[in-house]
Coordinates of C-alpha atoms and ligand atoms in Angstrom, one line a residue:
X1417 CA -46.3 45.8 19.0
X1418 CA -43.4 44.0 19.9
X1419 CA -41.6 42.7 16.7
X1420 CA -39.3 39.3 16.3
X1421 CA -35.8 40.3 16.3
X1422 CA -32.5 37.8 14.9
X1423 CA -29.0 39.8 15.6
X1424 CA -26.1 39.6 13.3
X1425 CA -23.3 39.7 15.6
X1426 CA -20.4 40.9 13.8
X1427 CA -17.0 39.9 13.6
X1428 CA -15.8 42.0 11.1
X1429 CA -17.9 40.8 7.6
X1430 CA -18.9 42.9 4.8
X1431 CA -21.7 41.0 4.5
X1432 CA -23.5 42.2 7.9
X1433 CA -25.6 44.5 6.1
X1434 CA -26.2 41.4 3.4
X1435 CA -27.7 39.1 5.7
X1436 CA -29.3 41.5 7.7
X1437 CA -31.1 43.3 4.4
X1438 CA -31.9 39.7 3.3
X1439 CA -34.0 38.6 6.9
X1440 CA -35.8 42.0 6.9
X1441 CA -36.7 40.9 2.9
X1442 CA -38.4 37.6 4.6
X1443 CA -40.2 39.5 7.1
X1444 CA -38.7 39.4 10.1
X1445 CA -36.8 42.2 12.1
X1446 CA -32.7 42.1 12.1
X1447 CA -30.1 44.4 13.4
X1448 CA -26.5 44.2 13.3
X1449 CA -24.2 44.6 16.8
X1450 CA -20.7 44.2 17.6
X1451 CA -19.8 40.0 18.5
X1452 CA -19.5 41.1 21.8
X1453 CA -23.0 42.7 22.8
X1454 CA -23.9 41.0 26.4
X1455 CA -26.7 39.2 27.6
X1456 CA -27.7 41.7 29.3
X1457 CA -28.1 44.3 26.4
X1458 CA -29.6 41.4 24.3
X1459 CA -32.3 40.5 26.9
X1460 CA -33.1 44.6 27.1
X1461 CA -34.1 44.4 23.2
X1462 CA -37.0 42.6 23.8
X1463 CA -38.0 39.1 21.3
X1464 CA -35.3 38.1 20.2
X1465 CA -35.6 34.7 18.8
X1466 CA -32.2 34.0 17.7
X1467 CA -28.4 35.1 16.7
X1468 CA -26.1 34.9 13.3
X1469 CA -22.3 35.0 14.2
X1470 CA -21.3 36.5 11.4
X1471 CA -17.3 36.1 10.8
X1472 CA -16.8 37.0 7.5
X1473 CA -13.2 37.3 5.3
X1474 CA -11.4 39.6 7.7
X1475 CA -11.7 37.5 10.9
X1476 CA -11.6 33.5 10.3
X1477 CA -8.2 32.2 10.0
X1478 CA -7.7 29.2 8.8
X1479 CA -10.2 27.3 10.8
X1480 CA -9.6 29.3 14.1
X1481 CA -13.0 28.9 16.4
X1482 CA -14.8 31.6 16.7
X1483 CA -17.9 31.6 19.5
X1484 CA -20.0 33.7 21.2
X1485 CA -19.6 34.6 25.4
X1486 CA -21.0 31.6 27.5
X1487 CA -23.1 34.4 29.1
X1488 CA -25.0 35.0 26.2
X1489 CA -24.8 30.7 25.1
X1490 CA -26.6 30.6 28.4
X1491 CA -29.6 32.6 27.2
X1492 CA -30.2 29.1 24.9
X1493 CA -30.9 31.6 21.6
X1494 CA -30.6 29.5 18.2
X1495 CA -27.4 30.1 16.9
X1496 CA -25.8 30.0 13.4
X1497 CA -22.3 30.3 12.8
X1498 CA -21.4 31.9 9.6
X1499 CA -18.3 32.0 7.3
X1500 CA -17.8 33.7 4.0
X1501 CA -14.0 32.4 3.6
X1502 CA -13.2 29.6 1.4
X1503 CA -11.7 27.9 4.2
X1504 CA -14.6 26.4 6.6
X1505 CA -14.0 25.9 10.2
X1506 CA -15.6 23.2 11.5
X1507 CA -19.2 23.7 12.4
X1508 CA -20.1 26.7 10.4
X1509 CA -22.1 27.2 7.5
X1510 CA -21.2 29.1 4.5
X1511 CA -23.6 30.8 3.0
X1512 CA -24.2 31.0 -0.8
X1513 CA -23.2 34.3 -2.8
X1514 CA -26.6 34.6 -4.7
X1515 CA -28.8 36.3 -2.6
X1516 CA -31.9 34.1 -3.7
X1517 CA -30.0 31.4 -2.1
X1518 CA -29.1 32.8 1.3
X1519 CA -32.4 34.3 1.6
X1520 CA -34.1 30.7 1.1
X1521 CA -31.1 29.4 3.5
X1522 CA -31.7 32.2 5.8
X1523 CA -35.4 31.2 5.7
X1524 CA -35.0 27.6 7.0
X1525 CA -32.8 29.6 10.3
X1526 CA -34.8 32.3 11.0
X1527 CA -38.3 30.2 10.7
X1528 CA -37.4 26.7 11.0
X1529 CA -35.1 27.0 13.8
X1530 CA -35.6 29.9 15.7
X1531 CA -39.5 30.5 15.3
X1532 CA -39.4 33.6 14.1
X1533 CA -42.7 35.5 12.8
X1534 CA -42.8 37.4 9.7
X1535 CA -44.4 40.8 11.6
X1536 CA -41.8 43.4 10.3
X1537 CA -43.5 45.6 8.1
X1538 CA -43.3 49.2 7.0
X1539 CA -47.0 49.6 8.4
X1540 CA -45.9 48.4 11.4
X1541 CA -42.9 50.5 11.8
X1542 CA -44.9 53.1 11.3
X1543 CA -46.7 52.7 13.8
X1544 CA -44.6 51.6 16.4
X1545 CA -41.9 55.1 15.5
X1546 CA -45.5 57.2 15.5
X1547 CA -46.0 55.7 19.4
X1548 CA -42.2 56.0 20.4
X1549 CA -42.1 59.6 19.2
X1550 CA -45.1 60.4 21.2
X1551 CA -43.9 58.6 24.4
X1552 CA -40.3 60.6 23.8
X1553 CA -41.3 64.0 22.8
X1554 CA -44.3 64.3 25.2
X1555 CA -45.9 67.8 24.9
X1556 CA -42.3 69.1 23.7
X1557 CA -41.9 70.6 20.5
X1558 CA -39.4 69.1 17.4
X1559 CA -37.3 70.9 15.5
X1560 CA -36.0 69.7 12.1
X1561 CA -33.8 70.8 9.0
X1562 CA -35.9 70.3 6.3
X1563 CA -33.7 70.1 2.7
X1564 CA -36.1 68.6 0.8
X1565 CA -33.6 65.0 0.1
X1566 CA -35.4 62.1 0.8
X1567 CA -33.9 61.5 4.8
X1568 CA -35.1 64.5 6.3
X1569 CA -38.8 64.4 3.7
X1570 CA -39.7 61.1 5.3
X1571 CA -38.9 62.3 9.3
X1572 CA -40.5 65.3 8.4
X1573 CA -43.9 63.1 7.1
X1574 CA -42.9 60.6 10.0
X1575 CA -42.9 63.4 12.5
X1576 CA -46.1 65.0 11.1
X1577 CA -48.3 62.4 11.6
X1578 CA -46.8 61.9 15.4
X1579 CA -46.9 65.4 16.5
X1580 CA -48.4 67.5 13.8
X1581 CA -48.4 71.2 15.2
X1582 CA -45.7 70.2 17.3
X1583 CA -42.8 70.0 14.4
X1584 CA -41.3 72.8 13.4
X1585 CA -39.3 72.7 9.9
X1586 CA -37.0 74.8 8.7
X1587 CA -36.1 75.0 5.0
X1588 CA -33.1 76.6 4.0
X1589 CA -32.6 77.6 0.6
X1590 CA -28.9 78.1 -0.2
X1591 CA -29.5 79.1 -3.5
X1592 CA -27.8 76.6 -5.1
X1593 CA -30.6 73.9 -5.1
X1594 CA -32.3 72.5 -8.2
X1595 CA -34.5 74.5 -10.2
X1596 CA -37.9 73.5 -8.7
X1597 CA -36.6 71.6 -5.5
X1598 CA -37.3 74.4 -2.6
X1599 CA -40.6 75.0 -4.5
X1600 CA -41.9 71.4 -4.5
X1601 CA -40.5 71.4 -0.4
X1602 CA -43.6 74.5 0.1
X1603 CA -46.0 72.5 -1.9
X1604 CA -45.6 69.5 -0.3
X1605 CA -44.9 70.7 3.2
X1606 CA -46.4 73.8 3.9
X1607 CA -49.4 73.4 1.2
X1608 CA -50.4 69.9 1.3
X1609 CA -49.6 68.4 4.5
X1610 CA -49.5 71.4 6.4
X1611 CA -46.6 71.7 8.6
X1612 CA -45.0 74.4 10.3
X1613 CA -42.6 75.6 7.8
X1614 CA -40.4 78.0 7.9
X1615 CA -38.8 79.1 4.3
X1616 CA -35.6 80.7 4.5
X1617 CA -34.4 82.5 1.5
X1618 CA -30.4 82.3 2.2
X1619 CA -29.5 82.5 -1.4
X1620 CA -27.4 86.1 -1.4
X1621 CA -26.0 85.7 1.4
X1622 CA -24.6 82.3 0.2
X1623 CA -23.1 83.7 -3.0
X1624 CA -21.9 86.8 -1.3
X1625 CA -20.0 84.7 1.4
X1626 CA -18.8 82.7 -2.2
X1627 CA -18.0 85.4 -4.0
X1628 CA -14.6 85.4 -5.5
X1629 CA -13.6 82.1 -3.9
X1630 CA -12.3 79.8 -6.4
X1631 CA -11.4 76.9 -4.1
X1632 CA -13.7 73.5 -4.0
X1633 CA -12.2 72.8 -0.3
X1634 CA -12.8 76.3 0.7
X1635 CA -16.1 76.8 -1.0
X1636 CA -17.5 73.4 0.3
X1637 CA -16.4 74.4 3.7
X1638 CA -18.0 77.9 3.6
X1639 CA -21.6 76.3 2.5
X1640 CA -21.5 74.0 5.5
X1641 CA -20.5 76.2 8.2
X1642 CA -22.9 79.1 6.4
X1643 CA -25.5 76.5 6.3
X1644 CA -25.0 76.0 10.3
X1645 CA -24.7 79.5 10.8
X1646 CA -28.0 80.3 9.1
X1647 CA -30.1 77.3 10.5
X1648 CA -28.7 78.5 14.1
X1649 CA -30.3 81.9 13.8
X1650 CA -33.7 80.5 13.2
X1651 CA -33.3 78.0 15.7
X1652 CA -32.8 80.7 18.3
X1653 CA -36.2 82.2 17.2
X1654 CA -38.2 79.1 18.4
X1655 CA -36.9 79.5 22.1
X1656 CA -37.8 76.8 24.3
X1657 CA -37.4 74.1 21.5
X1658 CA -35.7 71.0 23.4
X1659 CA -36.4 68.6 20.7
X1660 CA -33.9 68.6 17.0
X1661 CA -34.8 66.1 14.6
X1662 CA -32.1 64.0 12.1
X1663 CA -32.7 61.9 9.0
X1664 CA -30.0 59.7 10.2
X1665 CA -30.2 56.0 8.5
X1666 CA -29.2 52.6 9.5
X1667 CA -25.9 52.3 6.8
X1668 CA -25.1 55.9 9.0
X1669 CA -24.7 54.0 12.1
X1670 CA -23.8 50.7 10.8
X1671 CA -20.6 50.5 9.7
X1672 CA -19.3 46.8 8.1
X1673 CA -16.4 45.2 7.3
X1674 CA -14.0 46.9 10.4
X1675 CA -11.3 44.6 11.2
X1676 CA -11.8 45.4 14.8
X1677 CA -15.5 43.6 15.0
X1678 CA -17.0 47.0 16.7
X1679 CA -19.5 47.7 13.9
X1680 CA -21.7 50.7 15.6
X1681 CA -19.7 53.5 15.4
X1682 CA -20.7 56.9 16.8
X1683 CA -23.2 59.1 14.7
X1684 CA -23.9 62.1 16.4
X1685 CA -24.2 65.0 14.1
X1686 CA -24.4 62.9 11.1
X1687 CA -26.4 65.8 9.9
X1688 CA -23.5 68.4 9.9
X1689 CA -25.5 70.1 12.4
X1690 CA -24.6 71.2 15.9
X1691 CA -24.6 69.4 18.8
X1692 CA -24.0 72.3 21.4
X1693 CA -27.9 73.4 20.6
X1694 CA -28.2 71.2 23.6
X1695 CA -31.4 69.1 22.1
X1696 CA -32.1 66.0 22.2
X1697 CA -31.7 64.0 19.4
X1698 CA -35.0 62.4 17.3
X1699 CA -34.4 59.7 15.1
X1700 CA -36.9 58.3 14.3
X1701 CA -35.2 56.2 10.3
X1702 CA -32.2 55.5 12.4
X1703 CA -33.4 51.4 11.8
X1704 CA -33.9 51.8 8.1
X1705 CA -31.8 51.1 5.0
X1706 CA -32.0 53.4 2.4
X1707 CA -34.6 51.3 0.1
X1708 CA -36.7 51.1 3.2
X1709 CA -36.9 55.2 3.9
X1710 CA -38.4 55.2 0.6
X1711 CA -40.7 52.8 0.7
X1712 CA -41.6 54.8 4.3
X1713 CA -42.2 57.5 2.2
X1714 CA -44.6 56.2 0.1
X1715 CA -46.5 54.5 2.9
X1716 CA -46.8 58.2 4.0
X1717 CA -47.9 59.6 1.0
X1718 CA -44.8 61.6 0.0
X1719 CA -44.8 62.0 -4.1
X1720 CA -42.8 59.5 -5.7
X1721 CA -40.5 62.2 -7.3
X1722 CA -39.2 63.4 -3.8
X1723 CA -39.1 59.6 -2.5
X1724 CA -37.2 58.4 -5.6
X1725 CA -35.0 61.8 -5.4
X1726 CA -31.2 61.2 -7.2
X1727 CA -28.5 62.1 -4.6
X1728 CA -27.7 65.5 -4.6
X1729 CA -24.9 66.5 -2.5
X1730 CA -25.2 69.5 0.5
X1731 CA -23.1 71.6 -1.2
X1732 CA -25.4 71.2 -4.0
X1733 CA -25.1 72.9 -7.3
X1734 CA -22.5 74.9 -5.9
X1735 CA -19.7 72.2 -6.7
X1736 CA -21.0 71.9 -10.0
X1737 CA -20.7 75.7 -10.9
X1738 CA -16.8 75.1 -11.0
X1739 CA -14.1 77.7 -9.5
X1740 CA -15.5 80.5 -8.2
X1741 CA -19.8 81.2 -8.5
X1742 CA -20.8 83.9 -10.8
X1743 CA -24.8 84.0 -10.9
X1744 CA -25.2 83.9 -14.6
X1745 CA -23.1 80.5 -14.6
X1746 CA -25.4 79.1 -11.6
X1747 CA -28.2 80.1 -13.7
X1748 CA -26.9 78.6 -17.0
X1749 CA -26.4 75.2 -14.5
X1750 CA -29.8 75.6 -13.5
X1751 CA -31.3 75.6 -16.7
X1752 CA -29.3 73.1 -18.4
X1753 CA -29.4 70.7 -15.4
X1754 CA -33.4 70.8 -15.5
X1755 CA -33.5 70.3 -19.3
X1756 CA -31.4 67.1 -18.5
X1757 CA -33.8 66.2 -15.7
X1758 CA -37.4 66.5 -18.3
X1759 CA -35.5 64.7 -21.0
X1760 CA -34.4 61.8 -18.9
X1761 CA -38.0 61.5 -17.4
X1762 CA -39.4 61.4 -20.9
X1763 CA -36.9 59.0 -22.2
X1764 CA -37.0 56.9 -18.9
X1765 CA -33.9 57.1 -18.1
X1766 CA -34.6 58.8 -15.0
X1767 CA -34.9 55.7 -12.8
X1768 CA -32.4 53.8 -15.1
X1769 CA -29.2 55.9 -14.3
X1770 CA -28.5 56.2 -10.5
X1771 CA -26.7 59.9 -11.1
X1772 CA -27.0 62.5 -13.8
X1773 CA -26.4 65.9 -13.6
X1774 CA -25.0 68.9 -15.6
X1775 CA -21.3 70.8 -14.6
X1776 CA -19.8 74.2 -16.0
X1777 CA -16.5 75.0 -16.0
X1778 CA -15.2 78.3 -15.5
X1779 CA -13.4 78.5 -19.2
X1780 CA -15.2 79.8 -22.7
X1781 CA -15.3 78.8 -25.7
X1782 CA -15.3 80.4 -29.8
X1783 CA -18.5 79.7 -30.9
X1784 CA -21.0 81.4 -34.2
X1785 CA -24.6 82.1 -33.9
X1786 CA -26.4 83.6 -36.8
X1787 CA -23.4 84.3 -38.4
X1788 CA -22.2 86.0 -35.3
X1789 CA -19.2 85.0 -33.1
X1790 CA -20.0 83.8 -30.0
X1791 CA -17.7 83.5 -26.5
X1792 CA -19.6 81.4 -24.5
X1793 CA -19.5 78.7 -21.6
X1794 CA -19.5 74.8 -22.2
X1795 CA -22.2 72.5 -20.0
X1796 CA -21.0 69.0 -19.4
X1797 CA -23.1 66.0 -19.0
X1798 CA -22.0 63.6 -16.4
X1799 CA -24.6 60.5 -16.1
X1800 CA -23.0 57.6 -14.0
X1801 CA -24.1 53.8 -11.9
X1802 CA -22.4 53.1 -8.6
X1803 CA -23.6 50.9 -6.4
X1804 CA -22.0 52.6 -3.4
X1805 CA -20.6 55.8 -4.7
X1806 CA -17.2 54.5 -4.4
X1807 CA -16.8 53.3 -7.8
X1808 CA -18.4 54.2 -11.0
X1809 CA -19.1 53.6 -14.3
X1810 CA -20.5 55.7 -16.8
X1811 CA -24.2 55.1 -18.8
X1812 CA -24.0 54.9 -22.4
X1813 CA -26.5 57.0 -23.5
X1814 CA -28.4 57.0 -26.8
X1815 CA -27.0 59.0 -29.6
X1816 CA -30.6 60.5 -29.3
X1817 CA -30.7 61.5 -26.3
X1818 CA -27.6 63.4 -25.9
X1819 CA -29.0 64.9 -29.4
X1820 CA -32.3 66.5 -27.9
X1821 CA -30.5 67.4 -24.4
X1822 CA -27.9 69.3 -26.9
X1823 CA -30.3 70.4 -29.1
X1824 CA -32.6 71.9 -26.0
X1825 CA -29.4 73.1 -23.6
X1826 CA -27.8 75.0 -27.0
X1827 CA -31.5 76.9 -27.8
X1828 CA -32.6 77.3 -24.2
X1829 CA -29.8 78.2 -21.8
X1830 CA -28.5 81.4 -22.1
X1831 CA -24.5 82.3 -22.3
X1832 CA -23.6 78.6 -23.5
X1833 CA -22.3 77.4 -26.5
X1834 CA -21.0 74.0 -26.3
X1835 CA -22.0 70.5 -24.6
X1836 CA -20.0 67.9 -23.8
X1837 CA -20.4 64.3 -22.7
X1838 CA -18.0 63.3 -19.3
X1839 CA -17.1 59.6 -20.1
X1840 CA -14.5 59.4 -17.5
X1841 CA -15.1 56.4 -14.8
X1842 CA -14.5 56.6 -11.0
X1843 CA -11.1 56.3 -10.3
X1844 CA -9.6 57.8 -11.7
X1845 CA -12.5 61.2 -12.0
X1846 CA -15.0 61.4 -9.3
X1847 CA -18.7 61.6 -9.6
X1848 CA -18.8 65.4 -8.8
X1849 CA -15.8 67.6 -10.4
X1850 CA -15.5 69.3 -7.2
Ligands
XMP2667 P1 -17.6 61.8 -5.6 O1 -17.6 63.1 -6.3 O2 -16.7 61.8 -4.4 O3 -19.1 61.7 -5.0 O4 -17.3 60.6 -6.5 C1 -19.6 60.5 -4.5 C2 -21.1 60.7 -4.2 O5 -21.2 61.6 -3.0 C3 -21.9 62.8 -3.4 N1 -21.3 63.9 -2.7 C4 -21.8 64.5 -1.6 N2 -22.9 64.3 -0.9 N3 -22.3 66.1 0.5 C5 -23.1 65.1 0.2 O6 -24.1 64.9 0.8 C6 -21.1 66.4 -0.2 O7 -20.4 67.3 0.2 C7 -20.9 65.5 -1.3 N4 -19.9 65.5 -2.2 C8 -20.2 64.5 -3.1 C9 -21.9 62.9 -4.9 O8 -23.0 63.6 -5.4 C10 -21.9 61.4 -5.3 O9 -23.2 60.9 -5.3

């Protein structure tokens, strides 16, 4: 099926993404390309039924025109001109800040003017990604990387049901993943939807490679180019692969708010993963916002607990097990971070708190057990909100809560003593301590 389109043509807004996220709400299909896409590229995409010029606070001066080529005025597409400055050049709109109101001012463009019809859905995208694969991979064979984060879950699903026997997924377990997290990957994968799945248990050779090093640069660098390393090897096992799949996602390959109006930037290897294995790329979430993979997901059947995932970064727990991994600390971060994890379910904090996670530091601490002295390590709680990672602000969590989780992480986990709550807000502390 071929779906309504309306382009956000950019000239260096913020609030692209905004307006585009708001016209997919109402239905319809929207994509955001540089100001300067031609008519030619526009009349390739297929319906679309109109355009938003989309200046925004970096690019309208004080009332300066801005206007689309008279190449693509000739194509007679419905156009609004936008402005988000206080200063309004003549013949633009300015659209509201509340997003109720631009999506109900939105609505009177998209439908009114430009005849749009609400036929973007995830059922439909679905199905038009399940036909595109097809047509693309042909009787070729996929390979993908599967981590078990919610990107590369919901290509793997997506894949599954194009090509089934055809996708080949490799797991590879660093050992510093979640307790849990690889298992849940088999069950899901391997067990329920039956895929091709190869497990790779990488975890002593990770911590060997680690061993000793002390350095969050260095340490981070070693579990990427390790993680390459390994994921290269098996890829050389399934010879004759010429397909590699990526969980690449719209804010990947959308930048906003550039000053030079070219939004689309390049995004190959967005993945970390090599680009000489001479495959070609399959994308098949490159269109979707993060909200919208997950809904995906769901409409594929994936488990709501892998679809509603928390980040977790690559380097996993692995920048959380500060200065340099010793396995008993990695183990005492396992354990605390999954009592955190069951008490925030139970208390529904889970889906209230965009972040939480346990760190330990490399120091000890005096501490008495039955009488007896005890030299043992600290876990600190860190449970944060961001909307974009780049700030954030720390949850205040119940007095109870941090009582259990203290109560449970002091009695369960072994070789710790102590718990402590990070308050500290991003800037100036980061998110992760390493
Ligand atoms: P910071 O610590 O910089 O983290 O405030 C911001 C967000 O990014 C995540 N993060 C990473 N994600 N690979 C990732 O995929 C990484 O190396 C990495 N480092 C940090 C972090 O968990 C937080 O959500």
């Amino acid at each position: 099926m071929k779906q309504d389109i309306v382009l956000v043509l950019d000239l260096g807004s913020e609030e692209n993404t905004r307006i585009a996220r708001a016209i997919r709400g109402l239905g319809v299909y929207s994509e955001i390309h540089p100001h300067d896409l031609s008519a030619a590229e526009i009349g390739g995409m297929g319906n679309v039924k109109g355009i938003i010029l989309n200046g925004g606070r970096n690019n309208i001066v004080d009332g300066a025109a801005i206007d689309i080529s008279p190449e693509v005025a000739g194509m007679g597409l419905p156009v609004l001109a936008v402005c988000h400055t206080g200063v309004r050049p003549r013949d633009m709109e300015r659209f509201s800040d509340d997003d109720a109101a631009l999506a109900r001012e939105l609505e009177s463009f998209v439908f009114g003017v430009c005849g749009a019809e609400r036929n973007w859905n995830m059922r439909n995208f679905i199905h038009d990604q399940v036909e595109l694969v097809r047509r693309e991979v042909g009787d070729g064979r996929v390979l993908l990387a599967l981590s078990g984060g919610v990107d590369s879950s919901v290509v793997a699903a997506l894949l599954l049901r194009a090509i089934g026997g055809r996708l080949e997924c490799v797991h590879v377990n660093h050992g510093l993943m979640r307790k849990g997290e690889s298992e849940q990957v088999l069950e899901v994968f391997r067990n329920r939807l039956k895929a091709n799945l190869t497990y790779v248990d990488a975890g002593e050779r990770f911590l060997s490679r680690l061993s000793g090093v002390g350095d969050p640069e260095r340490k981070r660098k070693i579990i990427g180019e390790e993680f390459i390393r390994v994921f290269e090897e098996e890829a050389e096992r399934f010879d004759g692969i010429e397909f590699l799949a990526q969980g690449t996602i719209y804010p990947d390959i959308v930048e906003s708010g550039t000053k030079t109006a070219k939004t689309v930037k390049s995004h190959h290897n967005v993945g970390g993963l090599p680009m000489d294995m001479k495959m070609k790329l399959v994308e098949p979430i490159k269109q979707l916002f993060k909200d919208e993979v997950r809904e995906c997901g769901l409409e594929l059947g994936l488990p709501r607990s892998m679809v509603f995932r928390q980040p977790f970064p690559g380097p996993g727990l692995g920048v959380r097990c500060l200065g340099a991994i010793t396995p008993e600390r990695l183990e005492a971060l396992r354990e605390s971070d999954a009592v955190l994890r069951e008490e925030f379910e139970a208390a529904g904090y889970d889906t209230k708190v965009w972040q939480y996670f346990t760190v330990i530091p490399e120091f000890k601490s005096v501490g008495v057990r039955e009488g007896v002295r005890s030299f043992d390590y600290p876990v600190i709680i860190r449970a944060v909100n961001t909307v974009d990672a780049m700030t954030a602000s720390v949850e205040r969590l119940p007095w109870e809560l941090l009582d259990r989780i203290t109560d449970r992480v002091l009695s369960e986990v072994k070789g710790v003593n102590r718990v402590l709550y990070d308050i500290s807000p991003k800037p100036p502390a980061t998110i992760e301590w390493e």
